[in-house]
Amino acid sequence: MLIGVIGAGVAGLTAAFEIARAGAPHGAEVELIEKADGPGRGCSHYAGGMIAPWCELESAEPIVATLGEEALAFWTRDIPVAKIAGSLVIAPPRDRAELTEFSRRTRRFERLDADALAALEPALAGRFSSGLYFREEAHLEPRAAMRALFERLQTMDNVRIRLCADSVPQADWIVDCRGFAARGELAELRGVKGEMLVLRSEEIELSRPVRMLHPRHPVYVVPRGQGVFMIGATMIENEERSRVTARSIVELVNSAFAIHPAFAEAEIVETGSDVRPAFPDNLPRISRQGRTLYVNGLYRHGFLLAPALARRVARFLFAGEIFPEVMNANQGEWTDARGRGADIGAPHRGIGL
Amino acid sequence: MGKSDDLVVYDARLSSRFLLGTARYPSPAILAEAIRTAGAEIVTVSLRREAGGSRAGESFWRLIRELGVRVLPNTAGCRTAKEAVATAQMARELFGTSWIKLEVIGEEDTLQPDVFGLVEAARILSDDGFCVFPYTTEDLVVAERLLDAGCRVLMPWAAPIGSGRGINNLFGLRALRAHFPDTPLIVDAGLGAPSQAAAVMELGFDAALLNTAVARAGDPVAMARAFSLAIEAGRAAYLSGLMEPRDMAAPSTPVLGRAFGDGFEA
């Protein structure tokens, strides 16, 4: 059978990869279709690339952490582009209450005192006296990750890639991973604007993503290597894609400056803005209309959630499995799929992978 | 209490005394559920950042509008009267309401209102037909000036926005209530715990506006319910006539004539 995957952002690339991998023994072919002339030209391009399932518990539902844990294995073993160096969460002394709140909502961290923090990230020594260290978390460079995944797809025998494509193939199944562009078909989908900034400074060395909590302007810095740092990201309930406002840049730079004063002297390498696709509950969803599966609503968790969603799509296609945690199973759209949708294997329910 | 205790602000009659802000919730779905649980009839929305001066924030506001609540746009983050007036005009067009919660921020650290700019903007907007809800301090003279400028409601703070400190100046808030017995007074900012909301309602304030304490709670929906109960309790207590504290214990059961020894053998 032929499965068409639309969209070569992180959701589409991982879906194509997992479907091709799981479908190979069944003789399944995958055609990945992308409107642009290369992979990762949508909002994935501006992602932070933090694989931080436990930090995200601060504002996300537990399911995000559960699904996100699968991403750690994916990005370190299947497509080994991530580095497990942990995440560090800090707050300026006067906002220490934020750190307490963060620690109440998250798990799998250790508390660091001034000495431990200075030992872990010497660049922060003397300015921050306490922090939370999430040792098991990872980070990656989103553009490199998508390139690696794209190159891997090019080597797979049962994968065809069509760039600059303007038509969808006649396929047995379509897996629609277009993100915000699928808004016309997904009524509840909305966009949440995010702006980011890339700075270069030879004076600062960080080994892992650092999140600085602040009641008004929380910010994170992700080291990209060679003195390059990604600073992100604003969260605005707004669907305009490409306008970076001066206010947002001021806030991001101001917060970065609070993490390390040398950021004030850094070179601005890039600014970027796009919208994250989100459903009203800010949770990801695999929905179905006939023979089309929509993988969408990854919100601010593209790289964190895409692998788990991709595997679930593949398990549905080749084993008929239903995953109620992301499939809205009570809406009836899946029930007739059991047996019919699964072309191979006996259908059964399950969430364990 | 029923209908006889409705709160009238401008052209609206409200049975709920709980106003809710819409910022910083984990998701719009949780926000919607919190609004429903709170029973709020008015929600404040911040125009400045979310809409970007265009209709681009439409999806989010459609979710809010579907709840059937009244939208009170605010001018959060504006620092001058001019900026606030422009934002209010934009909000009127965008949300189709002449209600505006007027904020003119004068100090970045405490987000304290610039009362001079506030009065100036309130006059311009009232003259332009707006129903102005000014975010102000407990200052009596400023309150008087705002009423002169055309405001029919005042929104004094309890403490700085988002600080969760509760009543910062009890004497000042009492005095404000006493000076303006007939003006709807809605406590706008600084409430962190349901007990604090109950406390301002017990002082006789007409309503309370919450945002951060609900939005950033571990369970915003449950916290919305807690505040809703507290606001209702505080209001009921105010209407019932609270007792005055005394310096001496006063037994609720008379001691005179009571048989010796019952229950107190030792």
mmCIF file of C-alpha atoms in Angstrom, chain A residues 8 38 58 78 110 121 139 166 192 206 241 266 271 299 323:
data_model
loop_
_atom_site.group_PDB
_atom_site.id
_atom_site.type_symbol
_atom_site.label_atom_id
_atom_site.label_comp_id
_atom_site.label_asym_id
_atom_site.label_seq_id
_atom_site.Cartn_x
_atom_site.Cartn_y
_atom_site.Cartn_z
ATOM 1 C CA ALA A 8 8.231 17.938 5.746
ATOM 2 C CA GLY A 38 13.406 21.599 1.349
ATOM 3 C CA GLU A 58 5.465 23.230 34.443
ATOM 4 C CA ASP A 78 17.146 6.309 15.966
ATOM 5 C CA GLU A 110 17.841 17.872 41.603
ATOM 6 C CA GLU A 121 27.706 26.076 34.388
ATOM 7 C CA HIS A 139 18.725 19.255 23.371
ATOM 8 C CA ASP A 166 1.502 21.003 -5.410
ATOM 9 C CA VAL A 192 0.091 30.755 18.718
ATOM 10 C CA LEU A 206 26.927 27.123 28.242
ATOM 11 C CA ARG A 241 3.339 34.607 11.063
ATOM 12 C CA ALA A 266 26.426 39.675 21.318
ATOM 13 C CA THR A 271 15.374 36.861 14.341
ATOM 14 C CA TYR A 299 2.019 23.441 19.820
ATOM 15 C CA PHE A 323 -4.285 5.244 21.122
#
